[in-house]
Amino acid sequence: MLLAGSALAQGETPLQEKFDAALSSRDQLAWLKLTSSEPNQVGSPHDKFIADWELDQFRKFGWDAHIETFQVLFPTPISEAVEMGSFKATLQEKPIPGDTSATARDYALPAYLAYQGDGDVTAPLVYVNFGTQEDYKQLALMGISVKGKIVIARYGKVWRGVKPLLAYKHGAIGCLIYSDPADDGYGEGEVYPKGPMRPPQGIQRGSAMDMMLYPGDPLTPGIGATADARRLTPKTAGSVLKIPALPISYADAKVLLAAMTGPVAPANWRGALPITYHVGPGTQPVHLAVKSSWDIKPAYDVIATIKGAQFPDQWVVRGNHHDGWVEGASDPLSGQVALLDEAKAFGALMKTGWRPRRTIVYTSWDGEEPMLLGSTEWAELHADELKKKAILYVNTDGNSRGFLHASGNQDLGTFVTGVAAGVIDPEANVSVGARVRAKTLTAAAAPGANAEIKAEAKHLSDPGSDLPVGAAGSGSDFSSFLDHLGVTTLNIGFGGEAMGGGVYHSRYDTFEHHTRFEDPGLAYGKVLSQTVGHAVLYAADSNLPLLHPADFARAMSGDIGKVEKLADSQRAAAEEQKTLLAQHAYAVAADPTEPHGEPVPLQAVPNFDFTALDQAGEALTKSADAYEAALAVHSATLSPVQAARLQALMQTIDQTLLNEDGLPGRPWYKNLIYAPGRYIGYGVTTLPGVTEAITEERWSDVPKFIGLTAQALNAYAARLDEATALLKG
Ligand SMILES: [Zn+2]
């Protein structure tokens, strides 16, 4: 559904045209070249340079800007080693001639996983595939334990930090992670510098924090990391890993994996290295040692505002991080220069005398890569003010050519659809919204298309339907806003055509790589600026609330159905396993010449009463329909007083989805609808209180969180009913 009576639905407004005319891919290219010329991790001189330079830019554009500094734990390596006999892994990538990696000053971080737990261990290796919960179940069936061993996992499937965490929980004493060429290398395309994919020596750095417990500074959970904040120690901080861990290249992983013995890895565990993959344990011990300097370092957030002329206490907040792992051209600076271009265009509008009705707050975050440090500390410090004033947080991160993707609060579908209708895609010359629709419809028509994409295509084949806004978990700076504060959140960007994984978090994520393979000429950098700019302009000036609950209600009935099916399928699986164990079927079926074991026992799943959740879903749908109907009839004739009261009711409605005590075992995560999966990482688990109580076999939490989640949805519906009554006068 397009926004009733709004300019968004009818192509560009004169204000948007003026905004667009001030954008420039050329400026973005020059800024990308400058900001990605040196390594820019937290605490590096160039990271500070970028913050200071951006502050100047914002001021030049006419914004009121300052730097807010936090004191965060960011360990960096003093020494590290991965050895086997006389073999030593190479823990830094060699520069490539003609690439920024060859011209940047040489203080690039070596291979490193931030917040791993230092140690010096020697043990045989076990190959654990992607290192997921499923993979450990497979290991149990194979009768192989990782206790006292060092595990080696390949990147993929779940977020990086889940791998060493699960390894530790299963008794491993160290963890190596490598990029297999099947998933991120020559198995996917030509490698850099010939093509975009990861070269053999490329290493994916990253964070190994247990951010599923809480993100941000490990020493100050829930509060801003100001200079005088009360702090935990690295030893008492729950989000710091307890075992040493390092990432390695596939050139080095090949040597370690080729030396392994033990059973041959199952077919779906094998990557694209020219070796026979064995699970192990290997016969040759591997030495892994990491020693870090556990320093507190400054994180510099640049905060810039344009004060609203009519509603200064209603804020539209927009952010992108500015720190990278090495030069970070693609991640994050491609998104950062788009943000700056928007800031420049808002500056041009201000010079013509324009002022937004609401306050616009632009934020350039530091410390996203170690794990959302700058955004989390800022959101925690300003929590009360943000919950009162922020009507929307718009996040972007690395950007590349391709298709618009949007995730966050699903009541933003109508808003996103309206914005996407007014921006032209430079490759297809249709609106970026029309391109997403065409992409989904053709993918669903392809042979072997899955049921999920077919259902989405069926919905999108109605040209009046809204574009999908995906549920979001974590993985960028939106997390505090969505998961902790309940501020309405939109995470948006372009991608899907460039093979961007190839240099992710490596020394080769450079200006040359980005402009050759990811977004030549930064055409999509400009498209991102247009898309976000139009969204911010609309949100700052709109007479009507941004949120349309019908899409959210539809998503919730789908998710409620899913969690009920999950309980049923888990119950059936437990019953089946019990029968097979009673028949000793696993022992009978096993190959006696190979090691084998029994499956991890599944607990019998009780029957749960989902009535409260079913009823809440139905009530939500009814309230959403009634609100949309009342809005369609009355929105054009609202008095300014009614419009203000409607705005007040709707701008905090997404906060009704929070539970003040948070999720079980992780109170920082307060949203009952969206959370990063406990053992998935960035990927979202919807209705996490109920879903994870089932998957983690915490039976008494199931009815408790059915109740709490139903209560949250009922509170959202009740707020809608109030708004509907107001609309009807
Ligand atoms: Zn990023």
XYZ file of C-alpha atoms and ligand atoms in Angstrom:
730
model
C 0.000 0.000 0.000
C 1.397 3.398 -0.944
C 1.214 6.289 1.469
C -2.237 7.743 1.137
C -2.170 11.240 -0.282
C 1.575 11.559 0.122
C 4.071 12.899 -2.348
C 6.184 9.780 -1.873
C 3.839 7.770 -4.044
C 3.950 10.164 -6.983
C 7.627 10.264 -7.912
C 9.965 13.069 -6.982
C 8.952 16.249 -5.214
C 10.713 19.562 -6.020
C 12.516 19.312 -2.663
C 13.777 15.814 -3.481
C 14.907 17.046 -6.902
C 16.927 19.835 -5.292
C 18.387 17.324 -2.848
C 19.345 14.939 -5.662
C 20.944 17.725 -7.712
C 23.420 18.331 -4.879
C 24.597 14.681 -4.784
C 27.765 13.693 -6.601
C 29.446 10.356 -7.268
C 32.615 12.335 -8.013
C 32.700 13.800 -4.502
C 32.036 10.357 -3.062
C 34.959 8.916 -5.081
C 37.359 11.609 -3.822
C 36.233 11.072 -0.219
C 36.492 7.289 -0.535
C 40.030 7.610 -1.876
C 41.020 9.864 1.045
C 39.348 7.933 3.864
C 40.461 4.467 2.659
C 44.081 5.472 2.078
C 45.334 4.048 5.422
C 44.305 1.368 7.930
C 41.539 2.831 10.086
C 40.794 0.414 12.933
C 39.810 1.752 16.375
C 42.717 3.541 18.027
C 44.693 4.039 14.785
C 45.835 7.536 13.757
C 43.805 7.391 10.538
C 40.611 6.453 12.404
C 41.017 9.663 14.433
C 41.856 11.574 11.241
C 38.582 10.438 9.613
C 36.537 11.550 12.638
C 38.199 14.996 12.709
C 37.934 15.419 8.936
C 34.245 14.471 8.969
C 33.586 16.903 11.795
C 35.031 19.640 9.566
C 32.944 18.522 6.604
C 29.699 18.571 8.593
C 30.496 22.066 9.854
C 31.358 23.260 6.344
C 28.009 21.919 5.149
C 26.301 24.022 7.820
C 25.530 21.362 10.438
C 25.933 21.737 14.177
C 28.497 18.974 14.859
C 30.691 17.589 17.634
C 32.669 14.474 18.498
C 31.492 12.340 21.381
C 34.298 10.172 22.763
C 33.894 6.888 24.635
C 36.569 4.839 26.396
C 36.257 1.259 25.186
C 38.138 -1.992 25.627
C 39.822 -2.821 22.320
C 42.618 -5.390 22.647
C 45.236 -5.616 19.891
C 47.768 -8.395 19.273
C 51.292 -8.305 20.722
C 52.293 -11.732 19.416
C 50.574 -14.635 17.697
C 51.511 -17.999 16.203
C 49.958 -20.956 14.412
C 52.513 -23.750 13.930
C 52.703 -27.451 13.096
C 56.161 -29.017 13.147
C 58.318 -26.691 11.062
C 55.299 -25.083 9.358
C 54.338 -21.551 10.438
C 51.132 -19.861 9.249
C 51.537 -16.432 7.618
C 49.434 -14.119 9.720
C 49.613 -11.003 7.552
C 48.662 -10.566 3.885
C 51.344 -9.427 1.455
C 50.687 -6.126 -0.320
C 49.531 -6.320 -3.955
C 51.276 -3.924 -6.371
C 48.928 -1.245 -7.715
C 46.645 -1.668 -4.704
C 46.295 0.554 -1.612
C 47.634 -2.430 0.370
C 51.015 -1.550 -1.191
C 50.891 2.213 -0.534
C 49.207 2.449 2.885
C 51.440 2.836 5.903
C 52.198 -0.546 7.371
C 50.286 -0.587 10.623
C 47.588 -2.915 9.331
C 46.379 -5.289 12.050
C 47.561 -8.849 11.381
C 45.179 -11.808 11.480
C 43.102 -11.192 14.601
C 39.783 -11.918 16.288
C 38.945 -9.156 18.744
C 37.983 -10.340 22.254
C 39.306 -13.877 21.762
C 40.840 -15.046 25.048
C 44.636 -15.054 24.964
C 46.435 -18.370 25.489
C 49.233 -20.691 24.432
C 47.974 -24.191 23.594
C 49.239 -27.251 21.746
C 46.824 -30.011 20.711
C 45.641 -32.056 17.729
C 43.138 -30.443 15.336
C 39.541 -31.461 14.742
C 37.779 -30.168 11.620
C 34.244 -29.079 12.599
C 32.915 -27.901 9.198
C 31.139 -24.544 9.821
C 31.235 -25.124 13.584
C 27.444 -24.860 14.014
C 25.212 -26.653 16.534
C 24.208 -29.052 13.727
C 27.874 -29.800 13.021
C 28.482 -30.763 16.681
C 25.468 -33.116 16.482
C 27.094 -34.723 13.441
C 30.400 -35.022 15.353
C 28.590 -36.843 18.191
C 27.196 -39.345 15.666
C 30.720 -39.845 14.357
C 31.919 -40.457 17.924
C 34.426 -37.598 17.758
C 35.004 -35.228 20.667
C 36.724 -31.844 20.541
C 37.539 -31.927 24.260
C 41.143 -30.795 24.797
C 41.579 -30.259 21.038
C 41.967 -27.208 18.817
C 39.107 -26.954 16.341
C 39.407 -25.646 12.801
C 36.156 -24.310 11.306
C 35.418 -22.736 7.956
C 33.682 -19.370 7.686
C 30.006 -19.388 6.769
C 26.475 -20.426 7.842
C 26.578 -18.756 11.268
C 28.301 -15.596 12.433
C 32.036 -15.851 13.140
C 31.834 -15.430 16.922
C 29.494 -18.402 17.327
C 32.253 -20.775 16.145
C 34.817 -20.315 18.961
C 31.972 -19.977 21.491
C 30.496 -23.376 20.581
C 34.016 -24.853 20.389
C 34.647 -23.651 23.961
C 31.270 -24.963 25.168
C 32.200 -28.385 23.751
C 35.526 -28.420 25.579
C 37.945 -27.263 22.862
C 40.997 -25.288 24.033
C 41.556 -23.226 20.881
C 39.878 -22.299 17.607
C 41.065 -21.511 14.079
C 38.715 -20.142 11.424
C 39.563 -20.054 7.724
C 37.851 -18.967 4.499
C 37.296 -22.057 2.350
C 37.633 -21.334 -1.407
C 34.309 -23.122 -1.965
C 32.508 -20.377 -0.057
C 34.875 -17.418 -0.377
C 37.619 -17.881 -2.975
C 38.308 -19.490 -6.350
C 35.259 -21.753 -6.038
C 33.141 -18.654 -6.593
C 35.154 -16.669 -9.142
C 38.578 -15.360 -10.110
C 40.605 -14.162 -7.149
C 42.008 -10.687 -6.505
C 43.681 -8.904 -8.245
C 42.488 -10.708 -11.402
C 38.902 -10.933 -10.118
C 37.005 -9.936 -6.986
C 37.251 -13.121 -4.917
C 39.446 -13.885 -1.922
C 43.054 -14.727 -2.851
C 44.761 -17.716 -1.134
C 46.593 -15.474 1.352
C 43.482 -13.372 2.230
C 42.431 -13.398 5.894
C 39.037 -12.462 7.353
C 39.624 -10.537 10.592
C 36.692 -9.847 12.847
C 35.155 -9.816 16.268
C 34.813 -12.947 18.367
C 32.843 -11.212 21.121
C 29.817 -13.047 22.474
C 27.595 -10.249 21.158
C 24.608 -12.561 21.465
C 24.975 -11.870 25.216
C 25.438 -8.119 24.730
C 27.273 -5.974 22.147
C 29.292 -2.817 22.735
C 32.124 -2.258 25.184
C 32.536 -5.543 27.125
C 33.367 -3.656 30.338
C 30.227 -1.484 30.511
C 27.138 -3.536 29.566
C 23.966 -1.426 29.570
C 25.676 1.901 30.359
C 27.684 4.406 28.320
C 31.466 3.828 28.390
C 32.286 7.336 29.619
C 35.659 8.008 31.250
C 34.222 7.642 34.774
C 31.849 4.706 34.113
C 31.977 1.716 36.487
C 33.791 -1.057 34.665
C 34.072 -4.821 34.693
C 37.504 -6.300 33.931
C 38.320 -8.309 30.787
C 38.246 -11.422 33.030
C 34.802 -10.677 34.468
C 33.229 -9.409 31.213
C 30.814 -12.093 29.995
C 31.205 -11.230 26.320
C 34.979 -11.934 26.188
C 35.885 -15.407 24.883
C 37.749 -17.812 27.210
C 40.027 -19.555 24.656
C 42.557 -18.313 22.083
C 41.338 -18.041 18.495
C 42.732 -16.774 15.187
C 41.597 -16.494 11.572
C 43.881 -17.955 8.887
C 44.054 -17.959 5.087
C 43.081 -20.919 2.932
C 46.694 -21.207 1.769
C 47.641 -21.995 5.387
C 44.490 -23.984 6.210
C 45.325 -26.259 3.283
C 48.605 -27.299 4.942
C 46.943 -28.016 8.304
C 43.939 -29.830 6.819
C 46.054 -31.894 4.393
C 48.049 -33.277 7.342
C 44.923 -34.467 9.148
C 43.859 -38.091 9.568
C 40.793 -39.822 10.988
C 37.517 -40.386 9.157
C 36.926 -38.684 5.817
C 34.607 -35.693 6.227
C 30.952 -36.183 5.221
C 30.141 -34.984 1.680
C 28.562 -31.707 2.797
C 31.565 -30.923 5.003
C 34.040 -30.824 2.114
C 35.215 -27.520 0.690
C 37.069 -26.708 -2.525
C 40.687 -27.276 -1.419
C 42.478 -29.916 -3.548
C 42.811 -32.318 -0.602
C 40.854 -35.118 1.037
C 39.044 -33.512 3.982
C 39.434 -35.528 7.198
C 37.603 -34.783 10.450
C 40.521 -35.805 12.665
C 41.668 -35.657 15.335
C 44.967 -35.123 13.528
C 48.041 -36.995 14.713
C 50.303 -33.943 14.523
C 49.808 -31.404 17.306
C 49.239 -27.772 16.350
C 50.565 -24.883 18.404
C 48.269 -21.832 18.742
C 49.384 -18.819 20.765
C 47.874 -15.339 21.053
C 48.929 -12.566 23.385
C 47.139 -9.212 23.317
C 47.461 -5.835 24.888
C 44.140 -5.290 26.673
C 43.968 -1.512 26.343
C 41.166 0.950 26.756
C 41.068 3.073 23.590
C 39.068 6.148 22.607
C 36.145 5.685 20.193
C 35.156 8.845 18.316
C 31.493 9.195 17.279
C 30.782 12.202 15.076
C 27.310 13.582 15.905
C 25.795 16.265 13.643
C 22.365 17.874 13.845
C 19.992 20.159 11.980
C 17.457 21.450 14.465
C 13.822 20.949 13.491
C 11.878 24.162 12.909
C 8.552 22.848 14.182
C 9.225 19.720 16.267
C 12.815 20.023 17.542
C 12.191 17.222 20.058
C 11.321 14.662 17.395
C 14.492 13.181 15.930
C 15.242 11.331 12.718
C 18.574 9.593 13.378
C 20.774 8.164 10.630
C 24.137 6.401 10.959
C 26.970 4.452 9.354
C 30.287 3.478 10.922
C 33.656 4.930 9.900
C 36.117 2.397 11.388
C 37.266 -0.598 9.340
C 39.477 -3.651 9.918
C 42.182 -2.472 7.543
C 41.557 0.184 4.845
C 37.832 -0.649 4.841
C 36.932 0.906 1.469
C 33.862 -1.211 0.981
C 33.095 -1.960 4.633
C 32.238 0.659 5.850
C 33.484 3.643 3.859
C 31.328 3.099 0.760
C 28.305 3.672 3.016
C 30.053 6.441 4.931
C 30.744 8.599 1.846
C 27.101 8.197 0.803
C 26.124 9.498 4.261
C 28.448 12.478 3.841
C 27.017 13.229 0.416
C 23.541 13.328 1.994
C 24.878 15.692 4.652
C 26.254 17.924 1.883
C 22.893 17.902 0.075
C 21.023 18.814 3.285
C 23.548 21.639 3.640
C 22.689 22.847 0.114
C 18.975 22.810 1.019
C 19.692 24.819 4.186
C 21.459 27.469 2.081
C 18.146 28.033 0.241
C 16.470 28.718 3.602
C 14.934 25.251 4.035
C 14.621 23.774 7.520
C 13.214 20.353 8.381
C 10.127 20.283 10.609
C 11.803 17.644 12.817
C 15.417 17.476 13.992
C 17.801 15.448 11.819
C 20.702 13.747 13.640
C 23.539 12.298 11.526
C 25.971 9.939 13.265
C 29.274 8.534 12.095
C 30.081 5.656 14.432
C 33.479 4.448 15.560
C 34.240 0.904 16.709
C 31.525 -0.966 14.812
C 33.930 -3.688 13.729
C 35.044 -4.830 17.210
C 31.268 -5.092 17.839
C 29.084 -2.002 17.602
C 31.081 -0.081 20.228
C 30.389 3.527 19.210
C 26.684 3.120 18.447
C 25.972 0.945 21.488
C 27.708 3.249 23.970
C 25.969 6.312 22.509
C 22.561 4.584 22.543
C 23.108 3.385 26.132
C 24.238 6.818 27.364
C 21.336 8.622 25.683
C 18.766 5.844 26.126
C 16.056 7.884 27.878
C 16.277 10.775 25.455
C 16.282 8.490 22.401
C 13.243 6.558 23.620
C 11.351 9.838 23.991
C 12.550 11.648 20.884
C 13.782 9.290 18.157
C 11.041 8.536 15.648
C 13.337 6.526 13.340
C 16.898 5.227 13.102
C 18.178 4.595 9.561
C 21.355 2.520 9.276
C 23.610 1.742 6.358
C 26.965 -0.033 6.084
C 29.077 -1.201 3.127
C 27.240 -0.687 -0.176
C 27.608 -2.171 -3.665
C 25.743 -2.390 -6.963
C 22.553 -4.402 -7.242
C 19.242 -4.534 -5.455
C 17.681 -2.551 -2.629
C 17.462 -4.529 0.608
C 15.675 -3.345 3.715
C 15.251 -4.890 7.143
C 14.184 -3.760 10.594
C 10.744 -2.994 11.996
C 8.287 -4.515 9.590
C 5.721 -1.746 10.059
C 8.023 0.311 7.772
C 7.071 -1.627 4.610
C 4.743 1.060 3.258
C 7.299 3.789 3.965
C 10.119 1.875 2.227
C 7.883 1.103 -0.755
C 7.042 4.785 -1.147
C 10.708 5.796 -0.969
C 11.789 3.056 -3.396
C 9.212 4.186 -5.962
C 10.922 7.577 -6.246
C 14.529 6.497 -6.934
C 15.704 5.293 -10.361
C 18.042 2.303 -10.658
C 21.020 3.269 -12.866
C 21.398 -0.197 -14.412
C 17.769 -1.026 -15.198
C 16.327 2.486 -15.561
C 13.213 1.623 -13.552
C 12.569 2.504 -9.913
C 14.691 0.608 -7.385
C 11.407 -0.780 -6.019
C 10.334 -2.115 -9.431
C 13.720 -3.784 -9.759
C 13.364 -5.637 -6.429
C 9.921 -6.806 -7.524
C 11.259 -8.064 -10.899
C 14.167 -9.813 -9.188
C 11.905 -11.643 -6.729
C 9.342 -12.637 -9.378
C 11.998 -14.057 -11.746
C 13.808 -15.878 -8.920
C 10.514 -17.490 -7.850
C 9.835 -18.632 -11.439
C 13.252 -20.336 -11.744
C 13.463 -24.132 -11.516
C 14.023 -25.324 -7.943
C 12.815 -22.074 -6.338
C 11.964 -22.626 -2.668
C 8.563 -22.203 -1.043
C 9.609 -19.058 0.800
C 10.543 -17.079 -2.322
C 7.431 -18.366 -4.098
C 5.238 -17.064 -1.281
C 7.019 -13.720 -1.386
C 6.601 -13.510 -5.170
C 2.895 -14.293 -4.855
C 2.560 -11.345 -2.478
C 4.667 -9.034 -4.673
C 2.810 -9.932 -7.882
C 0.100 -7.567 -6.643
C 1.552 -4.227 -7.777
C -0.210 -2.497 -4.875
C 1.604 -4.630 -2.290
C 4.452 -3.335 -0.166
C 8.067 -4.363 -0.657
C 9.300 -6.735 2.027
C 11.143 -5.397 5.059
C 13.018 -8.366 6.482
C 13.200 -9.100 10.192
C 16.624 -8.068 11.532
C 18.845 -9.482 14.262
C 22.220 -7.785 14.517
C 25.398 -7.309 12.478
C 25.564 -3.535 12.198
C 24.961 -0.377 14.237
C 21.176 -0.646 14.258
C 21.249 -3.305 16.983
C 20.991 -1.009 20.036
C 18.092 0.908 18.520
C 16.091 -2.166 17.489
C 17.043 -4.770 20.089
C 17.711 -2.685 23.199
C 15.678 0.554 22.935
C 12.827 -0.442 20.624
C 13.319 2.706 18.528
C 11.803 2.156 15.061
C 14.701 0.922 12.924
C 15.465 0.618 9.230
C 18.653 -1.011 7.934
C 19.005 -0.380 4.212
C 21.444 -0.684 1.317
C 22.170 -2.013 -2.156
C 24.022 -5.152 -3.179
C 23.755 -8.629 -4.622
C 25.555 -8.157 -7.945
C 29.154 -7.648 -6.854
C 30.953 -10.634 -5.298
C 31.765 -8.575 -2.227
C 32.709 -11.402 0.132
C 36.078 -11.805 -1.515
C 37.967 -9.170 0.407
C 35.662 -8.819 3.424
C 37.711 -7.774 6.488
C 40.994 -8.348 4.624
C 43.835 -6.031 3.705
C 42.486 -5.982 0.135
C 39.205 -4.204 0.910
C 40.640 -1.204 -0.901
C 39.621 1.727 -3.103
C 40.893 -0.192 -6.147
C 38.903 -3.318 -5.322
C 35.745 -1.378 -4.520
C 35.766 0.792 -7.636
C 36.735 -2.089 -9.963
C 34.337 -4.724 -8.691
C 31.843 -3.464 -6.124
C 30.520 -0.188 -7.465
C 32.413 1.310 -10.442
C 32.109 5.099 -10.405
C 30.098 4.827 -7.152
C 26.859 4.957 -9.142
C 25.157 3.033 -6.341
C 26.795 5.220 -3.729
C 24.732 8.062 -5.175
C 21.614 5.868 -5.356
C 22.061 5.024 -1.678
C 22.311 8.731 -0.843
C 19.123 9.410 -2.801
C 17.231 6.569 -1.151
C 18.267 7.401 2.406
C 18.008 11.136 1.741
C 14.416 10.820 0.540
C 13.582 8.628 3.524
C 15.058 11.158 5.956
C 13.393 14.117 4.198
C 10.038 12.403 4.332
C 10.418 11.273 7.948
C 11.507 14.759 9.003
C 8.625 16.581 7.297
C 5.716 14.131 7.142
C 2.289 15.132 8.482
C 1.428 11.508 9.118
C 3.172 8.766 11.118
C 5.639 6.638 9.142
C 4.324 3.332 10.386
C 1.728 1.146 8.702
C 0.978 -1.900 10.827
C -0.639 -4.209 8.223
C 2.692 -5.627 6.970
C 3.839 -6.180 10.555
C 0.604 -7.996 11.417
C 1.019 -10.244 8.366
C 4.638 -11.023 9.349
C 3.567 -11.833 12.919
C 0.890 -14.328 11.891
C 3.547 -16.035 9.761
C 6.033 -16.130 12.648
C 3.444 -17.396 15.143
C 2.611 -20.245 12.753
C 6.333 -21.003 12.404
C 7.016 -21.269 16.143
C 4.054 -23.603 16.607
C 5.347 -25.826 13.796
C 8.792 -25.761 15.413
C 7.399 -27.228 18.651
C 5.580 -29.947 16.695
C 8.563 -30.940 14.568
C 10.911 -30.982 17.562
C 8.428 -33.190 19.477
C 8.233 -35.624 16.547
C 12.041 -35.718 16.219
C 12.470 -36.481 19.945
C 9.934 -39.308 19.778
C 11.586 -40.792 16.690
C 15.011 -40.629 18.307
C 13.740 -42.315 21.476
C 12.393 -45.245 19.415
C 15.623 -45.590 17.438
C 17.753 -45.505 20.612
C 15.540 -48.175 22.216
C 16.130 -50.356 19.143
C 19.926 -49.682 19.318
C 19.471 -48.640 15.689
C 22.454 -46.261 15.627
C 24.866 -48.977 16.761
C 23.370 -51.515 14.347
C 23.546 -49.141 11.374
C 27.113 -47.931 12.037
C 30.155 -48.990 10.031
C 32.206 -50.882 12.652
C 35.498 -49.889 10.962
C 34.794 -46.184 11.535
C 34.423 -44.383 14.864
C 30.767 -43.801 15.692
C 28.588 -42.629 18.556
C 25.035 -42.077 19.681
C 23.153 -38.858 18.876
C 22.900 -36.058 21.424
C 19.701 -37.078 23.278
C 16.652 -34.889 22.638
C 14.293 -34.211 25.543
C 10.625 -35.122 25.145
C 8.749 -31.945 24.163
C 5.635 -31.202 26.248
C 2.444 -29.897 24.664
C 2.165 -26.134 24.852
C -0.893 -23.934 24.796
C -0.344 -21.315 22.097
C -3.858 -19.857 22.390
C -2.695 -16.534 23.862
C -0.266 -16.009 20.992
C -2.821 -17.049 18.344
C -5.352 -14.627 19.800
C -2.792 -11.823 19.975
C -1.912 -12.380 16.308
C -5.566 -12.242 15.292
C -6.262 -9.159 17.400
C -3.226 -7.442 15.888
C -4.466 -8.118 12.350
C -7.901 -6.716 13.208
C -6.497 -3.604 14.892
C -4.077 -3.032 12.012
C -6.849 -3.263 9.413
C -9.072 -0.911 11.413
C -6.235 1.615 11.755
C -5.388 1.530 8.028
C -9.078 1.957 7.144
C -9.539 4.893 9.525
C -6.318 6.498 8.275
C -7.434 6.223 4.634
C -10.714 7.985 5.445
C -9.558 10.643 7.907
C -5.894 11.402 7.249
C -6.552 14.225 4.772
C -8.792 16.131 7.193
C -6.798 15.866 10.446
C -6.403 19.079 12.420
C -2.845 19.969 13.475
C -3.759 19.038 17.062
C -5.076 15.626 16.011
C -2.003 15.065 13.815
C 0.287 15.841 16.756
C -1.619 13.464 19.055
C -1.533 10.750 16.395
C 2.217 11.223 15.994
C 2.715 10.986 19.769
C 0.808 7.685 19.892
C 2.559 6.124 16.906
C 6.163 7.252 17.268
C 6.831 5.010 20.271
C 4.564 2.105 19.291
C 7.505 -0.201 18.490
C 8.662 0.191 22.096
C 5.562 -1.754 23.213
C 7.387 -4.845 21.873
C 10.022 -4.744 24.631
C 10.249 -6.761 27.815
C 12.096 -4.725 30.464
C 13.764 -7.884 31.896
C 14.951 -8.908 28.436
C 15.418 -12.407 27.092
C 16.382 -15.325 29.389
C 20.100 -15.172 30.211
C 20.621 -12.044 28.104
C 18.745 -9.121 29.641
C 20.371 -6.551 27.295
C 18.181 -7.895 24.476
C 14.719 -6.545 25.273
C 12.816 -6.955 22.013
C 10.366 -9.885 22.161
C 9.926 -9.960 18.367
C 13.470 -9.676 16.980
C 16.883 -10.784 18.327
C 20.116 -12.177 16.938
C 19.890 -15.957 17.329
C 21.733 -17.158 20.474
C 23.819 -19.601 18.405
C 23.328 -18.017 14.977
C 24.795 -14.562 15.585
C 23.834 -11.835 13.112
C 20.896 -13.812 11.713
C 17.536 -13.024 13.280
C 15.429 -15.305 15.450
C 11.859 -14.008 15.481
C 9.759 -14.350 18.654
C 13.087 -15.224 20.352
C 11.697 -15.695 23.879
C 9.433 -18.528 22.728
C 11.556 -19.895 19.874
C 14.759 -20.276 21.901
C 12.939 -21.684 24.933
C 11.870 -24.518 22.604
C 15.212 -25.036 20.824
C 17.143 -24.840 24.114
C 14.681 -27.176 25.898
C 13.816 -24.666 28.632
C 10.244 -25.896 28.948
C 9.034 -23.580 31.732
C 10.125 -20.546 29.705
C 7.832 -21.545 26.830
C 4.470 -20.670 28.464
C 6.103 -17.711 30.214
C 7.282 -16.193 26.934
C 4.101 -17.138 25.072
C 2.412 -14.944 27.691
C 4.931 -12.095 27.542
C 5.062 -12.052 23.736
C 1.264 -12.126 23.477
C 1.166 -9.270 25.992
C 3.569 -7.225 23.856
C 1.550 -7.783 20.683
C -1.635 -6.908 22.594
C -0.027 -3.687 23.822
C 0.909 -2.801 20.233
C -2.676 -3.537 19.113
C -4.125 -1.496 21.990
C -1.983 1.474 20.948
C -3.321 1.097 17.403
C -6.883 1.044 18.740
C -6.223 4.318 20.562
C -4.887 5.817 17.318
C -7.919 4.542 15.398
C -10.284 6.089 17.948
C -8.397 9.368 17.640
C -8.652 9.281 13.832
C -12.384 8.692 14.024
C -12.627 11.702 16.324
Zn 30.552 -2.563 8.406
